[in-house]
PDB file of C-alpha atoms in Angstrom:
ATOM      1  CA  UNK A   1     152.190 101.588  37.117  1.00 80.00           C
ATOM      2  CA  UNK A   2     155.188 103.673  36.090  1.00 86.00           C
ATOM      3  CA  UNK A   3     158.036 103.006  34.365  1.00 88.00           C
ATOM      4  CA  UNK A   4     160.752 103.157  37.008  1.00 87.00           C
ATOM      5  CA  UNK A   5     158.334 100.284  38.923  1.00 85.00           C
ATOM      6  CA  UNK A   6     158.926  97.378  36.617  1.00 84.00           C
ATOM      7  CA  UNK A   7     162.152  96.817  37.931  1.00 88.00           C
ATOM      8  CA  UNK A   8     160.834  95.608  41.058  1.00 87.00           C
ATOM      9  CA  UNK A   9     157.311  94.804  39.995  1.00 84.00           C
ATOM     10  CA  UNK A  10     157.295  93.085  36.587  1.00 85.00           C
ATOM     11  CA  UNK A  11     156.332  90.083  37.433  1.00 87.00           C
ATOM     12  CA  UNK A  12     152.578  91.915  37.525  1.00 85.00           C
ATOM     13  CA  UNK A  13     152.619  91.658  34.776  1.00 87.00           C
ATOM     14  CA  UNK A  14     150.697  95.387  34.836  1.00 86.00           C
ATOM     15  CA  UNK A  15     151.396  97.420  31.903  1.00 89.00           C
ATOM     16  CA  UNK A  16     152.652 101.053  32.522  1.00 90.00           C
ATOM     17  CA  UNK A  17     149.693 103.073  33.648  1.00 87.00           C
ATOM     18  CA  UNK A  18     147.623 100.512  35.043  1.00 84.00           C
ATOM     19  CA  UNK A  19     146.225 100.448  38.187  1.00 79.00           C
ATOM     20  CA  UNK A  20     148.130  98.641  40.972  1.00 74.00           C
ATOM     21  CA  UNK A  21     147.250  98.109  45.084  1.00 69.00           C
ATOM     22  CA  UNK A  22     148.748 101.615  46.791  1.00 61.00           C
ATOM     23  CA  UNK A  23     146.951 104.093  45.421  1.00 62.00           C
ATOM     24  CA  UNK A  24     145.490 107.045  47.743  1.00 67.00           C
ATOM     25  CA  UNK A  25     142.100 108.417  47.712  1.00 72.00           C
ATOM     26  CA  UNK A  26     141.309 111.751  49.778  1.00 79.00           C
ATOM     27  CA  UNK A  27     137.583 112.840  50.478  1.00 82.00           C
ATOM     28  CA  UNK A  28     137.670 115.915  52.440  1.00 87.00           C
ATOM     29  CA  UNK A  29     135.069 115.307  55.609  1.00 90.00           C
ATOM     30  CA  UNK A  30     135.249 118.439  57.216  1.00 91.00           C
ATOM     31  CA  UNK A  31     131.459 119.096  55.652  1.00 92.00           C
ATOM     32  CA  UNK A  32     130.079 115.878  56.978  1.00 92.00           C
ATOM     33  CA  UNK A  33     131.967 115.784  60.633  1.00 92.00           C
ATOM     34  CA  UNK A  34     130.037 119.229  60.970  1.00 93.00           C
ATOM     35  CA  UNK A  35     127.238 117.470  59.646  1.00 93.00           C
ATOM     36  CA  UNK A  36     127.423 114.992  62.486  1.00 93.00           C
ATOM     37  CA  UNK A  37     128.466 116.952  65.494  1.00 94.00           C
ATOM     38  CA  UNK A  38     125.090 119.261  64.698  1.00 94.00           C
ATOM     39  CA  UNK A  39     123.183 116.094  64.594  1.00 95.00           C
ATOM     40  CA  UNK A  40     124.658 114.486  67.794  1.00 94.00           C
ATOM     41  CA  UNK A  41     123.861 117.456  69.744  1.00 93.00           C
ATOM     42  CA  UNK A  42     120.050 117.917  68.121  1.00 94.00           C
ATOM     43  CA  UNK A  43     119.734 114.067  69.528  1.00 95.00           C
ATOM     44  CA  UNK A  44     121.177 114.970  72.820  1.00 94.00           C
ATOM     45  CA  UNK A  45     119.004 117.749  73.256  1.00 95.00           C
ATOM     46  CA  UNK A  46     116.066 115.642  72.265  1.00 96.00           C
ATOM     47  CA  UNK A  47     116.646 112.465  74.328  1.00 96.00           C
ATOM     48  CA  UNK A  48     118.245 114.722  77.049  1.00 95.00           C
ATOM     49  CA  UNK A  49     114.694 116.526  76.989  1.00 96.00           C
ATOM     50  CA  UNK A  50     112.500 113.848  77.025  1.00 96.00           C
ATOM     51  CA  UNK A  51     114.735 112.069  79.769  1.00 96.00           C
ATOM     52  CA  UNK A  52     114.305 115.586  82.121  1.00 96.00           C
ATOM     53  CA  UNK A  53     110.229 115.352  81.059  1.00 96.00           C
ATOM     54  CA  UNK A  54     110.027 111.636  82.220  1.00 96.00           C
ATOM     55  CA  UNK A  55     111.780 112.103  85.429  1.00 96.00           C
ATOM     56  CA  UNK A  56     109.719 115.095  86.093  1.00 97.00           C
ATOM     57  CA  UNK A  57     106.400 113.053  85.743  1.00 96.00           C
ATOM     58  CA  UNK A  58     107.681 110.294  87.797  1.00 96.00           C
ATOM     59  CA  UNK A  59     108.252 112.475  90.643  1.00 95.00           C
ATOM     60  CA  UNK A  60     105.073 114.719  89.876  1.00 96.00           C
ATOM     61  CA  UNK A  61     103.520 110.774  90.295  1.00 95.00           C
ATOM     62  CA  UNK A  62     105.486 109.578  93.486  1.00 95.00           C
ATOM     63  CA  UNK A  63     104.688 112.727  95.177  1.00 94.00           C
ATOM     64  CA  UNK A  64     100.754 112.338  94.239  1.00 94.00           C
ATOM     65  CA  UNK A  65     100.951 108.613  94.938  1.00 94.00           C
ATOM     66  CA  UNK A  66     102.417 109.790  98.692  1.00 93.00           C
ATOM     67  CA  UNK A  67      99.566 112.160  99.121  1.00 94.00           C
ATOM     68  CA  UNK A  68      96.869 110.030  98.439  1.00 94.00           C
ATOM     69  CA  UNK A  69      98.601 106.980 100.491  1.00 93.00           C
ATOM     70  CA  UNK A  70      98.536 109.303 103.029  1.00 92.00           C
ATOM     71  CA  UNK A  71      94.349 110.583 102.196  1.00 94.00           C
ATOM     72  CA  UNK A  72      93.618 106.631 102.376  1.00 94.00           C
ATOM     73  CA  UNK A  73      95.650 105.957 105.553  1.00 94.00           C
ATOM     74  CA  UNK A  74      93.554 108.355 107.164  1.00 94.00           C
ATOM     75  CA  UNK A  75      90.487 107.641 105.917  1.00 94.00           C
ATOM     76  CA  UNK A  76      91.283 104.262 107.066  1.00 95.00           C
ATOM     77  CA  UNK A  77      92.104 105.023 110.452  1.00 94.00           C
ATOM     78  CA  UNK A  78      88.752 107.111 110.468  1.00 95.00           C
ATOM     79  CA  UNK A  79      86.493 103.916 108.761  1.00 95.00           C
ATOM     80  CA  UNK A  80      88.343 101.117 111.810  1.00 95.00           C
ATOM     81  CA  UNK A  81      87.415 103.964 114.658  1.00 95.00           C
ATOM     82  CA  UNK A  82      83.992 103.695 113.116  1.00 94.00           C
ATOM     83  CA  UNK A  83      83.754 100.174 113.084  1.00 92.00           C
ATOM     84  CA  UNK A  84      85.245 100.029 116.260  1.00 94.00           C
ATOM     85  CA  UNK A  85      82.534 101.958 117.779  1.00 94.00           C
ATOM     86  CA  UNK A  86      80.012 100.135 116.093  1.00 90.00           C
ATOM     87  CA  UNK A  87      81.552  96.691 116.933  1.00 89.00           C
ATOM     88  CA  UNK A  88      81.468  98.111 120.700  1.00 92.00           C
ATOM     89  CA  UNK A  89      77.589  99.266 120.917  1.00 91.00           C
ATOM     90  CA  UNK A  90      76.676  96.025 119.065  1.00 90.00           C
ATOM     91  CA  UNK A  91      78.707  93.854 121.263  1.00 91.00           C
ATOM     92  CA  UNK A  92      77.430  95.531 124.275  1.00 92.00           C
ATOM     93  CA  UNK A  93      73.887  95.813 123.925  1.00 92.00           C
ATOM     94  CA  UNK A  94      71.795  93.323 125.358  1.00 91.00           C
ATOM     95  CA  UNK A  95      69.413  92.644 122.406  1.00 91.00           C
ATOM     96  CA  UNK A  96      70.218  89.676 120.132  1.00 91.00           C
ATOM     97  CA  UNK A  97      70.793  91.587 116.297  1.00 91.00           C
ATOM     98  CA  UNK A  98      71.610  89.480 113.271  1.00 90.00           C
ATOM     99  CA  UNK A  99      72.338  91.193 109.632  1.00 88.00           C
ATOM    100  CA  UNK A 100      71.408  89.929 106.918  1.00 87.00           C
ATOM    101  CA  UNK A 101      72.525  90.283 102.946  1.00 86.00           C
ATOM    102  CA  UNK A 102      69.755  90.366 100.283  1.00 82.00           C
ATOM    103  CA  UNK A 103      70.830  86.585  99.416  1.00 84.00           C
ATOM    104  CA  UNK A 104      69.981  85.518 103.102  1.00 83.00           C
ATOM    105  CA  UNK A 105      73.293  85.269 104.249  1.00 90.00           C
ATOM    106  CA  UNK A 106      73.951  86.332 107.561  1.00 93.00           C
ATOM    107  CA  UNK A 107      76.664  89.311 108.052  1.00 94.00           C
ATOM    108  CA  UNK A 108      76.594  89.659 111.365  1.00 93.00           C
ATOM    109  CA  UNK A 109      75.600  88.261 114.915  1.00 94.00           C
ATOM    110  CA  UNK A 110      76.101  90.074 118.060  1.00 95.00           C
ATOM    111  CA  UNK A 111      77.132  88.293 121.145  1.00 95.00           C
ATOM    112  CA  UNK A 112      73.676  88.292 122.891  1.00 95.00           C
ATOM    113  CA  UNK A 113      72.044  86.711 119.252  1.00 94.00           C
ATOM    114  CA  UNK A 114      74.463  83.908 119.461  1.00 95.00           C
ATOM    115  CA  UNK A 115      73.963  83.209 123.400  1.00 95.00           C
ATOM    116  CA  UNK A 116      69.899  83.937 122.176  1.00 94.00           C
ATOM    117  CA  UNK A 117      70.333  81.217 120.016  1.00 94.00           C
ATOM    118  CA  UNK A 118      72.374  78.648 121.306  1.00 95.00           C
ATOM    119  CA  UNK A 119      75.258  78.547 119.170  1.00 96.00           C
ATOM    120  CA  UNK A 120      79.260  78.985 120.706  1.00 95.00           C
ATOM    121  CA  UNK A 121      80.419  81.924 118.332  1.00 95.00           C
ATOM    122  CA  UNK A 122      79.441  84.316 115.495  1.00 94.00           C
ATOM    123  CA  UNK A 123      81.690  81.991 113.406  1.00 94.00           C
ATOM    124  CA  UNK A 124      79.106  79.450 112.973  1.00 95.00           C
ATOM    125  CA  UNK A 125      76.409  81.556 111.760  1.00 95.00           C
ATOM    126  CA  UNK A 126      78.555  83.595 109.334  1.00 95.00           C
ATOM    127  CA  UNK A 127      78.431  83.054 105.806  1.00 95.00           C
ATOM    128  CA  UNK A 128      75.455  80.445 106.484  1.00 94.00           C
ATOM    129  CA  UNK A 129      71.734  80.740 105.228  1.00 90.00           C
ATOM    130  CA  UNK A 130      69.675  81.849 108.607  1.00 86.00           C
ATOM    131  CA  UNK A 131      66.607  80.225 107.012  1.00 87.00           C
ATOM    132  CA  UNK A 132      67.513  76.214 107.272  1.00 89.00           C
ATOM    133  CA  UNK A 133      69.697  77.054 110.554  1.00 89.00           C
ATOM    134  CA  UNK A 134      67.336  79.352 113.096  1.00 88.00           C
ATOM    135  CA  UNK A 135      63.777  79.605 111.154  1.00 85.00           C
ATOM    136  CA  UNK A 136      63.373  75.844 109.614  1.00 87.00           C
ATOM    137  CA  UNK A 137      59.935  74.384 111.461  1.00 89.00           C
ATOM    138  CA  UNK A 138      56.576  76.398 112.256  1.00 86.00           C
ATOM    139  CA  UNK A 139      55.521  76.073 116.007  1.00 85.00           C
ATOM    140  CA  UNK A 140      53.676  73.634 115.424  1.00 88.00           C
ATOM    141  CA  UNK A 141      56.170  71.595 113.904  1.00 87.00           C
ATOM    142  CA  UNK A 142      55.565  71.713 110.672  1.00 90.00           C
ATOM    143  CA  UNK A 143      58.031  72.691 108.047  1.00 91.00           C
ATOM    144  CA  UNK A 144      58.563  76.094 106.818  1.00 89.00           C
ATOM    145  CA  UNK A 145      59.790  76.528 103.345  1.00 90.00           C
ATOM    146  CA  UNK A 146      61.806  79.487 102.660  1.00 84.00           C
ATOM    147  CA  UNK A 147      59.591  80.834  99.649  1.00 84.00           C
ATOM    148  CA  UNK A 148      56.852  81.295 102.648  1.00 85.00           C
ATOM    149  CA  UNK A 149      59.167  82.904 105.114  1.00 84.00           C
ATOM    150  CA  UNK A 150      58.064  86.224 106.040  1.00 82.00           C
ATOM    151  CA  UNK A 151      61.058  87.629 107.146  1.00 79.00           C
ATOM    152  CA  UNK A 152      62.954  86.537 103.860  1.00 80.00           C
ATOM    153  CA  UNK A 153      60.854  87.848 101.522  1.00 80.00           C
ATOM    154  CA  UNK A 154      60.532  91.054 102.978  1.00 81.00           C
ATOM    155  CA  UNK A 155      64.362  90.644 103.045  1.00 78.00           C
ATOM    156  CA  UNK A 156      64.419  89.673  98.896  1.00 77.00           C
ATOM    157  CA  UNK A 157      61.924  92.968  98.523  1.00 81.00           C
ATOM    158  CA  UNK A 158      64.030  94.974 100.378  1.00 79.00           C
ATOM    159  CA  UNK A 159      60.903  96.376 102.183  1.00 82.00           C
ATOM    160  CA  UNK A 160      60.089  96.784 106.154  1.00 80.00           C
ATOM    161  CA  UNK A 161      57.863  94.530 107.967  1.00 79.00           C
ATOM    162  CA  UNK A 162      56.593  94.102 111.518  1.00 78.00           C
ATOM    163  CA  UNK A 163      56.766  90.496 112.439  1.00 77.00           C
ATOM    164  CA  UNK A 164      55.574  89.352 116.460  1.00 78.00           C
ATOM    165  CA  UNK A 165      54.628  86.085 116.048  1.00 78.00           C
ATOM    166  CA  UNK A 166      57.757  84.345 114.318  1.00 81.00           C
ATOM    167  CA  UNK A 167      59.907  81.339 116.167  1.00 83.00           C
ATOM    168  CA  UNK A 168      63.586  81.507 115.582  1.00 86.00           C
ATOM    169  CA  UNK A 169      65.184  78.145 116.733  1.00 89.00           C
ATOM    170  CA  UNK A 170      68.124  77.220 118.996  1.00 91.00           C
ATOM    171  CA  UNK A 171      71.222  74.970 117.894  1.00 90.00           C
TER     172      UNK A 171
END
């Protein structure tokens, strides 16, 4: 506070050189604004570099994704002409063929096994045990347990066998 002041501003109550509201402080920034604007463009640099690296490995991806969607398309279209030729020999062929899995479950049934044995479509032998459906009785009647069945233990051993004198039953 100065003297001249205390005509308007006595009632302060601040004695002459005190400290009152309007007083200016000056901090030269031209140091830390240079400070900044190097720092600002080291970030852009960085974050602008990673961005350009990430947008490179996406497309380095999509265009490796494309490629092998493509590989697998074809090798698709190469495994259904297979199948389809398969599908067409076994379908033709007179013989009655059934596949089997190692747990007795039957895979497939050609048309001529499913007229063989009486049923109205592959469907119902799918997915079922062959043992209790086709291969239940012994000629003579008798029951034949599955543990005893020839043709699914050498199924279970995964091991060849000659059977002639098996009886596979109708629906």
């Amino acid at each position: 506070m100065e003297e001249g002041c205390l005509k308007c501003h006595a009632w302060t109550k601040i004695p002459v050189g005190g400290i009152r509201g309007a007083t200016g402080v000056s901090v030269p920034l031209t140091r830390y604004l240079q400070i900044k604007e190097r720092e600002v463009g080291n970030m852009g640099f960085t974050h602008g570099s990673i961005w350009l690296l990430g947008m490179f490995a996406i497309g380095f991806a999509s265009v490796r994704a494309r490629r092998r969607s493509g590989e697998q398309e074809q090798a698709q279209g190469v495994l259904r002409e297979s199948e389809e030729k398969v599908r067409l020999l076994l379908d033709s062929t007179a013989e009655g063929m059934i596949g089997v899995d190692t747990k007795g479950l039957c895979v497939l049934a050609n048309p001529a096994s499913v007229r063989l044995l009486g049923y109205d479509s592959a469907g119902q032998l799918l997915g079922q045990h062959l043992h209790p459906l086709i291969h239940h009785t012994h000629p003579d009647g008798s029951a034949y347990p599955a543990r005893e069945c020839k043709t699914r233990r050498t199924i279970e051993a995964g091991t060849g066998i000659h059977v002639d004198d098996e009886i596979f039953w109708r629906a």
